Coordinates of C-alpha atoms in Angstrom, one line a residue:
M1 CA -167.0 -105.8 -28.4
D2 CA -169.1 -102.7 -27.6
M3 CA -171.6 -102.5 -30.4
S4 CA -173.8 -99.8 -28.9
R5 CA -172.0 -96.5 -29.2
R6 CA -170.8 -94.2 -31.9
T7 CA -167.5 -92.4 -32.0
V8 CA -168.9 -89.0 -31.0
I9 CA -168.3 -86.4 -28.4
A10 CA -171.1 -84.1 -27.1
G11 CA -170.7 -80.4 -27.3
A12 CA -169.8 -79.7 -30.9
A13 CA -169.5 -76.0 -30.3
A14 CA -166.3 -76.6 -28.3
A15 CA -164.7 -78.7 -31.0
G16 CA -163.4 -75.9 -33.2
I17 CA -164.3 -77.3 -36.6
T18 CA -163.8 -74.0 -38.5
A19 CA -160.5 -73.0 -40.0
A20 CA -160.5 -69.8 -37.9
T21 CA -159.7 -71.8 -34.8
V22 CA -156.3 -72.9 -36.0
G23 CA -154.7 -69.6 -35.0
S24 CA -151.2 -70.4 -33.6
A25 CA -150.8 -73.7 -35.5
H26 CA -147.9 -72.1 -37.3
A27 CA -146.0 -71.7 -34.0
T28 CA -142.5 -72.7 -33.3
G29 CA -141.4 -76.2 -34.4
G30 CA -140.3 -78.0 -37.5
R31 CA -140.3 -76.9 -41.1
T32 CA -143.7 -75.8 -42.4
P33 CA -145.0 -77.8 -45.3
V34 CA -144.3 -76.3 -48.8
K35 CA -147.1 -75.4 -51.2
A36 CA -146.9 -75.7 -55.0
L37 CA -149.3 -75.6 -57.9
F38 CA -150.1 -79.2 -59.0
G39 CA -152.5 -78.5 -61.8
K40 CA -155.9 -77.2 -62.7
L41 CA -159.3 -78.9 -63.0
A42 CA -161.3 -78.6 -66.2
D43 CA -163.3 -75.6 -64.7
G44 CA -160.0 -73.8 -64.0
T45 CA -159.9 -74.6 -60.2
K46 CA -156.3 -74.7 -59.1
V47 CA -155.2 -77.7 -57.2
Y48 CA -152.2 -77.4 -54.9
S49 CA -149.7 -79.9 -53.5
W50 CA -148.2 -79.7 -50.0
S51 CA -144.8 -81.4 -49.4
L52 CA -143.9 -82.3 -45.8
A53 CA -141.3 -84.4 -44.1
N54 CA -140.5 -85.5 -40.6
G55 CA -138.8 -88.4 -38.9
G56 CA -137.6 -90.0 -42.1
T57 CA -141.1 -90.0 -43.8
R58 CA -141.9 -87.8 -46.7
M59 CA -145.4 -87.0 -48.0
K60 CA -147.0 -85.0 -50.7
V61 CA -150.7 -84.2 -50.3
L62 CA -153.2 -82.6 -52.7
S63 CA -155.9 -80.1 -52.0
Y64 CA -158.0 -82.2 -54.4
G65 CA -159.6 -85.0 -52.3
G66 CA -157.0 -84.7 -49.6
V67 CA -155.1 -87.2 -51.7
V68 CA -151.8 -88.6 -50.5
Q69 CA -150.1 -88.3 -53.9
S70 CA -146.9 -89.9 -52.6
L71 CA -145.5 -91.3 -49.3
E72 CA -141.9 -92.2 -49.0
I73 CA -140.3 -94.3 -46.3
P74 CA -136.9 -95.9 -46.0
D75 CA -136.1 -99.6 -46.4
R76 CA -133.7 -101.6 -44.1
R77 CA -130.8 -100.0 -46.0
G78 CA -132.2 -96.5 -45.7
R79 CA -133.3 -96.2 -49.3
L80 CA -136.5 -94.2 -49.8
A81 CA -139.3 -95.4 -51.9
N82 CA -142.8 -94.1 -52.6
V83 CA -145.2 -96.8 -51.1
S84 CA -148.5 -95.2 -52.2
L85 CA -150.0 -95.7 -55.6
G86 CA -151.0 -92.5 -57.5
F87 CA -150.7 -90.3 -60.6
D88 CA -148.4 -87.5 -61.5
N89 CA -151.1 -85.2 -62.9
I90 CA -154.5 -83.9 -61.9
E91 CA -156.2 -84.9 -65.1
D92 CA -155.9 -88.6 -64.2
Y93 CA -157.0 -88.1 -60.6
A94 CA -160.1 -86.3 -61.9
A95 CA -161.0 -88.7 -64.7
K96 CA -160.1 -92.2 -63.6
S97 CA -158.7 -92.5 -60.1
P98 CA -160.0 -95.5 -58.1
Y99 CA -159.7 -93.4 -54.9
F100 CA -155.9 -93.4 -54.9
G101 CA -154.8 -91.9 -51.6
A102 CA -158.1 -90.0 -51.1
L103 CA -160.1 -88.9 -48.1
I104 CA -163.4 -90.8 -48.3
G105 CA -166.9 -89.5 -47.3
R106 CA -169.6 -88.7 -46.5
Y107 CA -169.9 -92.5 -46.1
G108 CA -166.9 -94.8 -46.7
N109 CA -167.6 -98.1 -48.2
R110 CA -171.0 -99.3 -49.4
I111 CA -174.7 -98.6 -48.6
G112 CA -177.0 -101.1 -50.1
K113 CA -179.1 -99.7 -53.0
G114 CA -178.1 -96.3 -51.7
R115 CA -181.1 -96.3 -49.3
F116 CA -181.5 -95.9 -45.6
T117 CA -184.1 -94.7 -43.1
L118 CA -183.2 -92.3 -40.3
D119 CA -185.6 -91.1 -37.7
G120 CA -188.5 -92.5 -39.8
K121 CA -187.5 -90.7 -43.0
A122 CA -186.3 -92.5 -46.1
Y123 CA -183.2 -91.2 -47.9
Q124 CA -181.9 -92.1 -51.3
V125 CA -178.2 -91.2 -51.8
N126 CA -176.2 -91.3 -55.1
V127 CA -175.7 -94.8 -56.6
N128 CA -172.4 -95.3 -58.3
D129 CA -171.5 -99.0 -57.8
G130 CA -174.0 -101.1 -59.6
E131 CA -177.2 -100.7 -57.6
N132 CA -175.3 -99.5 -54.5
S133 CA -173.6 -96.4 -53.2
L134 CA -169.9 -96.5 -52.7
H135 CA -167.6 -94.1 -50.9
G136 CA -170.2 -91.3 -50.7
G137 CA -171.3 -91.4 -54.3
A138 CA -170.0 -90.3 -57.7
Q139 CA -168.9 -86.9 -56.3
G140 CA -167.8 -87.9 -52.8
F141 CA -165.2 -86.1 -50.7
D142 CA -162.5 -87.6 -52.9
K143 CA -163.7 -85.4 -55.8
R144 CA -163.8 -82.2 -53.7
V145 CA -161.2 -79.4 -53.4
W146 CA -160.4 -79.0 -49.7
D147 CA -159.2 -75.9 -47.9
V148 CA -155.7 -76.6 -46.5
E149 CA -153.7 -75.0 -43.7
P150 CA -150.2 -76.2 -42.9
F151 CA -148.7 -76.2 -39.5
A152 CA -145.4 -76.8 -37.7
K153 CA -145.9 -77.2 -34.0
G154 CA -143.3 -78.5 -31.6
S155 CA -141.8 -81.6 -33.1
D156 CA -144.8 -82.2 -35.4
V157 CA -145.6 -81.0 -38.9
G158 CA -148.8 -81.4 -40.8
L159 CA -151.9 -80.1 -42.5
H160 CA -155.4 -79.2 -41.5
L161 CA -157.9 -79.9 -44.2
Y162 CA -161.4 -78.5 -44.2
Y163 CA -164.5 -79.2 -46.3
T164 CA -168.2 -78.3 -45.8
S165 CA -170.7 -80.8 -47.4
V166 CA -174.0 -79.0 -47.8
D167 CA -177.4 -80.4 -46.9
G168 CA -178.5 -82.7 -49.7
E169 CA -175.1 -83.2 -51.3
M170 CA -175.1 -86.7 -52.9
G171 CA -178.5 -87.1 -51.1
Y172 CA -177.2 -87.0 -47.6
P173 CA -179.1 -84.9 -45.0
G174 CA -177.5 -82.1 -43.0
T175 CA -174.7 -79.6 -43.6
L176 CA -171.6 -81.5 -42.4
K177 CA -168.5 -79.4 -41.5
V178 CA -165.4 -81.6 -41.7
K179 CA -161.9 -81.1 -40.4
V180 CA -159.2 -83.7 -41.1
T181 CA -155.7 -83.3 -39.7
Y182 CA -152.7 -85.1 -41.2
T183 CA -149.7 -85.1 -38.8
L184 CA -146.2 -86.4 -39.3
T185 CA -144.5 -86.9 -36.0
K186 CA -140.8 -86.8 -35.1
H187 CA -140.8 -90.6 -35.3
G188 CA -142.1 -90.5 -38.9
D189 CA -145.6 -91.8 -38.0
W190 CA -148.5 -90.5 -40.0
R191 CA -151.6 -89.7 -37.9
I192 CA -155.0 -88.9 -39.2
D193 CA -157.5 -87.1 -36.9
Y194 CA -161.1 -86.8 -38.3
A195 CA -163.7 -84.5 -36.8
A196 CA -167.2 -83.4 -38.1
T197 CA -170.3 -81.7 -37.0
T198 CA -173.8 -81.5 -38.5
D199 CA -176.9 -79.3 -38.2
K200 CA -179.3 -82.3 -39.0
A201 CA -179.2 -86.0 -38.1
T202 CA -177.1 -87.8 -40.7
V203 CA -174.8 -90.8 -41.2
V204 CA -171.0 -90.4 -41.4
N205 CA -168.2 -92.8 -42.0
L206 CA -164.8 -91.2 -42.9
T207 CA -161.7 -93.0 -43.9
S208 CA -158.5 -92.9 -46.0
H209 CA -158.0 -94.9 -49.2
V210 CA -154.2 -95.2 -49.6
Y211 CA -153.2 -98.1 -51.9
W212 CA -150.1 -99.6 -50.2
N213 CA -147.1 -101.4 -51.8
L214 CA -144.3 -101.4 -49.2
A215 CA -141.8 -102.7 -51.9
G216 CA -142.5 -99.4 -53.8
E217 CA -145.2 -98.1 -56.0
G218 CA -145.0 -99.8 -59.4
S219 CA -142.9 -102.7 -58.2
G220 CA -145.4 -105.4 -58.8
T221 CA -147.5 -107.8 -56.7
I222 CA -148.1 -107.5 -52.9
E223 CA -149.0 -111.2 -52.6
N224 CA -145.7 -111.8 -50.7
H225 CA -146.5 -109.0 -48.1
Q226 CA -147.1 -110.5 -44.7
L227 CA -150.3 -109.3 -43.0
K228 CA -151.7 -109.7 -39.5
I229 CA -155.1 -108.4 -38.4
D230 CA -156.3 -108.6 -34.8
A231 CA -159.8 -109.7 -35.6
S232 CA -161.6 -113.0 -35.0
R233 CA -164.6 -112.2 -37.1
Y234 CA -165.5 -110.5 -40.4
T235 CA -168.6 -109.5 -42.2
P236 CA -169.5 -111.8 -45.1
V237 CA -171.1 -110.1 -48.1
D238 CA -173.6 -110.9 -50.8
S239 CA -172.9 -110.9 -54.6
G240 CA -173.1 -107.0 -54.5
L241 CA -170.5 -106.9 -51.7
I242 CA -173.1 -105.7 -49.2
P243 CA -172.8 -107.3 -45.7
T244 CA -175.4 -110.0 -44.9
G245 CA -175.4 -108.8 -41.3
Q246 CA -173.6 -111.8 -40.0
L247 CA -170.4 -111.6 -37.9
A248 CA -168.7 -114.7 -39.1
P249 CA -165.6 -116.4 -37.5
V250 CA -162.4 -116.1 -39.6
A251 CA -161.2 -119.5 -38.2
G252 CA -160.9 -122.1 -41.0
T253 CA -161.3 -119.5 -43.8
P254 CA -159.0 -117.5 -46.1
F255 CA -159.9 -114.5 -43.9
D256 CA -157.9 -115.7 -40.9
F257 CA -155.0 -113.2 -40.5
R258 CA -154.8 -113.5 -36.7
R259 CA -151.3 -114.8 -37.3
A260 CA -149.2 -113.1 -39.9
K261 CA -149.3 -114.8 -43.3
A262 CA -148.6 -113.9 -46.9
I263 CA -151.5 -112.2 -48.6
G264 CA -151.3 -114.6 -51.5
E265 CA -151.4 -117.7 -49.4
D266 CA -155.1 -118.3 -49.6
L267 CA -156.1 -115.6 -52.1
R268 CA -156.9 -118.1 -54.9
E269 CA -159.0 -120.4 -52.8
A270 CA -162.4 -121.4 -54.3
H271 CA -164.2 -119.7 -51.4
Q272 CA -167.5 -118.1 -52.3
Q273 CA -166.6 -114.9 -50.5
L274 CA -163.4 -114.6 -52.6
L275 CA -165.4 -115.2 -55.7
Y276 CA -167.9 -112.4 -54.8
G277 CA -165.0 -110.0 -54.3
K278 CA -162.7 -111.2 -57.1
G279 CA -160.3 -111.4 -54.2
I280 CA -160.5 -109.8 -50.8
D281 CA -162.8 -106.8 -50.4
H282 CA -164.2 -107.3 -46.9
N283 CA -164.6 -105.7 -43.5
W284 CA -162.9 -107.2 -40.4
V285 CA -164.6 -106.9 -37.0
L286 CA -161.7 -105.8 -34.9
D287 CA -161.4 -107.6 -31.5
K288 CA -160.9 -104.3 -29.6
G289 CA -164.2 -102.8 -30.8
I290 CA -164.6 -99.0 -30.7
S291 CA -161.9 -97.5 -28.4
P292 CA -161.4 -93.9 -27.0
R293 CA -157.8 -93.9 -28.1
P294 CA -156.1 -95.6 -31.0
E295 CA -155.1 -99.2 -30.4
W296 CA -152.9 -101.4 -32.5
I297 CA -154.9 -103.6 -34.9
A298 CA -152.8 -104.6 -37.9
T299 CA -149.3 -105.1 -39.2
L300 CA -148.2 -105.2 -42.8
K301 CA -144.6 -106.2 -43.8
D302 CA -142.7 -106.5 -47.0
P303 CA -140.0 -109.1 -46.5
S304 CA -137.9 -108.0 -49.5
S305 CA -137.4 -104.4 -48.3
G306 CA -138.0 -104.8 -44.6
R307 CA -140.5 -102.0 -44.6
T308 CA -143.2 -102.5 -42.0
L309 CA -146.5 -100.6 -41.4
R310 CA -148.3 -100.9 -38.1
M311 CA -151.8 -99.4 -37.8
A312 CA -153.7 -98.2 -34.7
T313 CA -157.2 -96.9 -34.7
T314 CA -160.2 -95.9 -32.7
E315 CA -162.5 -97.5 -35.3
P316 CA -164.3 -100.9 -34.9
G317 CA -163.6 -102.2 -38.4
L318 CA -160.9 -102.6 -41.1
Q319 CA -161.7 -103.0 -44.7
F320 CA -159.0 -105.0 -46.5
Y321 CA -159.1 -104.7 -50.2
S322 CA -156.5 -106.6 -52.3
G323 CA -156.4 -104.4 -55.4
N324 CA -158.7 -106.8 -57.3
F325 CA -159.9 -104.2 -59.9
L326 CA -156.5 -102.8 -60.9
D327 CA -156.5 -104.0 -64.6
G328 CA -153.4 -102.7 -66.2
T329 CA -155.0 -99.6 -67.7
L330 CA -153.7 -97.1 -65.2
V331 CA -150.2 -95.6 -65.3
G332 CA -148.8 -94.5 -62.0
T333 CA -146.2 -92.1 -60.8
S334 CA -143.4 -94.5 -61.6
G335 CA -144.5 -94.6 -65.3
R336 CA -145.5 -98.3 -64.8
T337 CA -149.0 -99.8 -65.1
Y338 CA -150.9 -101.1 -62.1
R339 CA -152.2 -104.6 -62.4
Q340 CA -154.4 -106.8 -60.2
G341 CA -152.8 -107.3 -56.8
D342 CA -150.2 -104.6 -57.2
A343 CA -151.4 -102.9 -54.0
L344 CA -153.8 -103.3 -51.1
C345 CA -155.9 -100.9 -49.0
L346 CA -156.4 -101.1 -45.3
E347 CA -159.3 -98.7 -44.5
T348 CA -160.2 -98.1 -40.8
Q349 CA -163.9 -97.5 -40.6
H350 CA -167.3 -98.4 -39.2
F351 CA -168.9 -101.4 -41.0
P352 CA -170.3 -101.2 -44.6
D353 CA -174.1 -100.7 -44.8
S354 CA -174.4 -99.9 -41.1
P355 CA -177.3 -97.5 -41.7
N356 CA -179.3 -100.6 -42.8
K357 CA -177.9 -103.0 -40.1
P358 CA -179.2 -102.1 -36.6
S359 CA -176.9 -104.7 -35.0
F360 CA -173.8 -103.0 -36.4
P361 CA -172.2 -100.0 -34.5
S362 CA -174.1 -96.9 -35.3
T363 CA -172.9 -94.3 -37.9
V364 CA -175.5 -91.7 -36.9
L365 CA -174.3 -88.2 -36.1
R366 CA -176.7 -85.7 -34.5
P367 CA -176.6 -81.9 -33.9
G368 CA -174.6 -81.2 -30.8
Q369 CA -172.3 -84.1 -31.2
T370 CA -168.9 -84.3 -32.8
Y371 CA -167.8 -87.2 -34.9
R372 CA -164.2 -88.1 -34.0
S373 CA -161.9 -90.8 -35.3
T374 CA -158.2 -91.3 -35.3
T375 CA -155.8 -93.7 -37.2
V376 CA -152.1 -93.9 -36.8
H377 CA -149.6 -95.4 -39.4
S378 CA -146.3 -96.3 -37.8
F379 CA -143.4 -97.2 -40.2
S380 CA -140.2 -99.1 -39.4
C381 CA -137.7 -101.3 -41.3

């Protein structure tokens, strides 16, 4: 595995991170996504939804947090179901969402004690998870209203989402200009392309936080879902869920998903790592490492419906979270409550706490570079 390089491309000026470069994205092709008012935030800011469909997949995306509010795919009988947990109103997203469907940044996952040193300077970022920083802080990218531009180009339809994170936001250095593109292909695949530039050295780790239940949102436990991850190692954590720095073998542990197995098969083992996470909340070290193009790394299947999700990414890590902190207090779009284990997250990413772990792949982004990352979700039944 290549542990030395970051997913960046030199020459940021050519990357076209501003909305003005989209230009002809509304050219000939499929049906342009449809915009509608979803609600208003407490300060009166309007939040819009964008509905798009292609290749049998239907999505609804919010300008708030880039949230995937619903994602419908067919089962083996052709019946559509929403397989992404979420709310039906903006108030719940703003007040109590555990990152349902959101874009995550400036740093996905955890940074120990919210501290890191970059180029000899110490930084303290917002702490919002015990003594640690999680998913960019209390007002991360999931809490921001993004600028959205729809497109229909050739056989693809999608959205360009833009956000500028100013220098010092949540404690992070540098003004970061972010562009994220959601694309639905003619095959019904959902592709995410991330790009970002900075005017000052910073750390970046962007991801998507969809909660998956392939049997359908609100249908109950995902413990019977079958999961396969192409990873021979994972990063063990301490009691605060911060990686120890070790890359441990999955062989002989509940974290061995090299062959497909039911998620619930080993979930209740008395393994110290499972006790720390109250289930699974760990990063897998993907065998492929960082790759210039997306490579297949995981497969999730619901035997009852036949729905299958295959994932490909350029990233070196995959955070698998088994919905441990869903506690029955949240009511989703189905009108049903979400309980522990009613969904799982598969977050493609660089490793948690990388700014404090020199042996991990670097998350540093510098002026003149462009952060790039791609993840593809392919659905079948």
